[in-house]
PDB file of C-alpha atoms in Angstrom:
ATOM      1  CA  MET J   1      16.821  33.390  38.792  1.00  0.00           C
ATOM      2  CA  LYS J   2      16.748  33.128  35.016  1.00  0.00           C
ATOM      3  CA  SER J   3      20.086  33.014  33.204  1.00  0.00           C
ATOM      4  CA  SER J   4      20.443  34.736  29.890  1.00  0.00           C
ATOM      5  CA  SER J   5      22.022  32.878  27.001  1.00  0.00           C
ATOM      6  CA  HIS J   6      22.128  36.002  24.860  1.00  0.00           C
ATOM      7  CA  HIS J   7      25.704  37.147  24.248  1.00  0.00           C
ATOM      8  CA  ALA J   8      26.851  40.187  22.354  1.00  0.00           C
ATOM      9  CA  VAL J   9      28.136  39.166  18.970  1.00  0.00           C
ATOM     10  CA  LEU J  10      31.513  40.620  18.066  1.00  0.00           C
ATOM     11  CA  PRO J  11      31.942  41.878  14.519  1.00  0.00           C
ATOM     12  CA  ARG J  12      33.800  39.320  12.417  1.00  0.00           C
ATOM     13  CA  ALA J  13      36.622  41.797  11.783  1.00  0.00           C
ATOM     14  CA  LEU J  14      37.111  42.183  15.529  1.00  0.00           C
ATOM     15  CA  GLN J  15      37.086  38.424  16.137  1.00  0.00           C
ATOM     16  CA  GLN J  16      39.889  38.056  13.608  1.00  0.00           C
ATOM     17  CA  PHE J  17      41.555  41.441  14.110  1.00  0.00           C
ATOM     18  CA  ASP J  18      45.022  40.050  14.877  1.00  0.00           C
ATOM     19  CA  GLN J  19      44.993  38.076  11.626  1.00  0.00           C
ATOM     20  CA  LEU J  20      43.941  41.003   9.428  1.00  0.00           C
ATOM     21  CA  PRO J  21      46.636  42.469   7.169  1.00  0.00           C
ATOM     22  CA  ASP J  22      47.729  46.024   7.931  1.00  0.00           C
ATOM     23  CA  ALA J  23      46.098  47.178   4.711  1.00  0.00           C
ATOM     24  CA  ALA J  24      42.654  45.862   5.726  1.00  0.00           C
ATOM     25  CA  ARG J  25      39.872  48.338   6.424  1.00  0.00           C
ATOM     26  CA  VAL J  26      37.334  48.117   9.251  1.00  0.00           C
ATOM     27  CA  ASP J  27      34.074  49.941   9.936  1.00  0.00           C
ATOM     28  CA  VAL J  28      33.097  52.248  12.786  1.00  0.00           C
ATOM     29  CA  ARG J  29      31.469  49.432  14.796  1.00  0.00           C
ATOM     30  CA  THR J  30      34.692  47.447  14.748  1.00  0.00           C
ATOM     31  CA  VAL J  31      36.726  50.496  15.813  1.00  0.00           C
ATOM     32  CA  ALA J  32      34.288  51.191  18.658  1.00  0.00           C
ATOM     33  CA  SER J  33      34.420  47.572  19.824  1.00  0.00           C
ATOM     34  CA  LEU J  34      38.202  47.459  19.546  1.00  0.00           C
ATOM     35  CA  PHE J  35      38.582  50.425  21.904  1.00  0.00           C
ATOM     36  CA  GLY J  36      35.525  49.644  24.047  1.00  0.00           C
ATOM     37  CA  ILE J  37      33.871  52.969  23.229  1.00  0.00           C
ATOM     38  CA  SER J  38      30.571  54.074  21.729  1.00  0.00           C
ATOM     39  CA  LEU J  39      29.993  54.986  18.090  1.00  0.00           C
ATOM     40  CA  PRO J  40      29.549  58.704  18.929  1.00  0.00           C
ATOM     41  CA  THR J  41      32.859  58.619  20.822  1.00  0.00           C
ATOM     42  CA  VAL J  42      34.631  57.231  17.733  1.00  0.00           C
ATOM     43  CA  TRP J  43      33.311  60.172  15.709  1.00  0.00           C
ATOM     44  CA  ARG J  44      34.219  62.668  18.470  1.00  0.00           C
ATOM     45  CA  LEU J  45      37.780  61.316  18.649  1.00  0.00           C
ATOM     46  CA  ASN J  46      37.978  61.489  14.878  1.00  0.00           C
ATOM     47  CA  ARG J  47      36.834  65.129  14.799  1.00  0.00           C
ATOM     48  CA  SER J  48      39.305  66.084  17.538  1.00  0.00           C
ATOM     49  CA  GLY J  49      42.198  64.417  15.702  1.00  0.00           C
ATOM     50  CA  LYS J  50      42.801  61.871  18.481  1.00  0.00           C
ATOM     51  CA  LEU J  51      41.940  59.018  16.129  1.00  0.00           C
ATOM     52  CA  HIS J  52      43.386  58.526  12.668  1.00  0.00           C
ATOM     53  CA  ALA J  53      41.120  59.777   9.938  1.00  0.00           C
ATOM     54  CA  PRO J  54      39.045  57.161   8.148  1.00  0.00           C
ATOM     55  CA  ARG J  55      38.846  56.873   4.398  1.00  0.00           C
ATOM     56  CA  LYS J  56      35.719  56.946   2.281  1.00  0.00           C
ATOM     57  CA  ILE J  57      35.345  53.947  -0.002  1.00  0.00           C
ATOM     58  CA  ASP J  58      32.305  54.515  -2.180  1.00  0.00           C
ATOM     59  CA  SER J  59      29.601  55.238   0.413  1.00  0.00           C
ATOM     60  CA  SER J  60      31.405  53.475   3.286  1.00  0.00           C
ATOM     61  CA  THR J  61      33.749  54.933   5.878  1.00  0.00           C
ATOM     62  CA  ARG J  62      36.615  52.644   6.869  1.00  0.00           C
ATOM     63  CA  TRP J  63      39.665  52.808   9.119  1.00  0.00           C
ATOM     64  CA  ASN J  64      42.973  51.224   8.168  1.00  0.00           C
ATOM     65  CA  VAL J  65      43.881  48.344  10.519  1.00  0.00           C
ATOM     66  CA  ALA J  66      47.518  49.488  10.781  1.00  0.00           C
ATOM     67  CA  GLU J  67      46.331  52.847  12.132  1.00  0.00           C
ATOM     68  CA  CYS J  68      43.999  51.464  14.817  1.00  0.00           C
TER      69      CYS J  68
END
């Protein structure tokens, strides 16, 4: 049997999430990884109000770390 050495790479923000200041902002991939959910689920939870609303920064959408 062949073993795979390919591992999923965690976003840097998720690797260091506990060290991020409360004012830091993270992207949708980090939020999805943090909760163990898919990207569409993040957006569904956002639309339903079950997840804090993100903020637009220029053309990027970011969630505040303190609200995750």
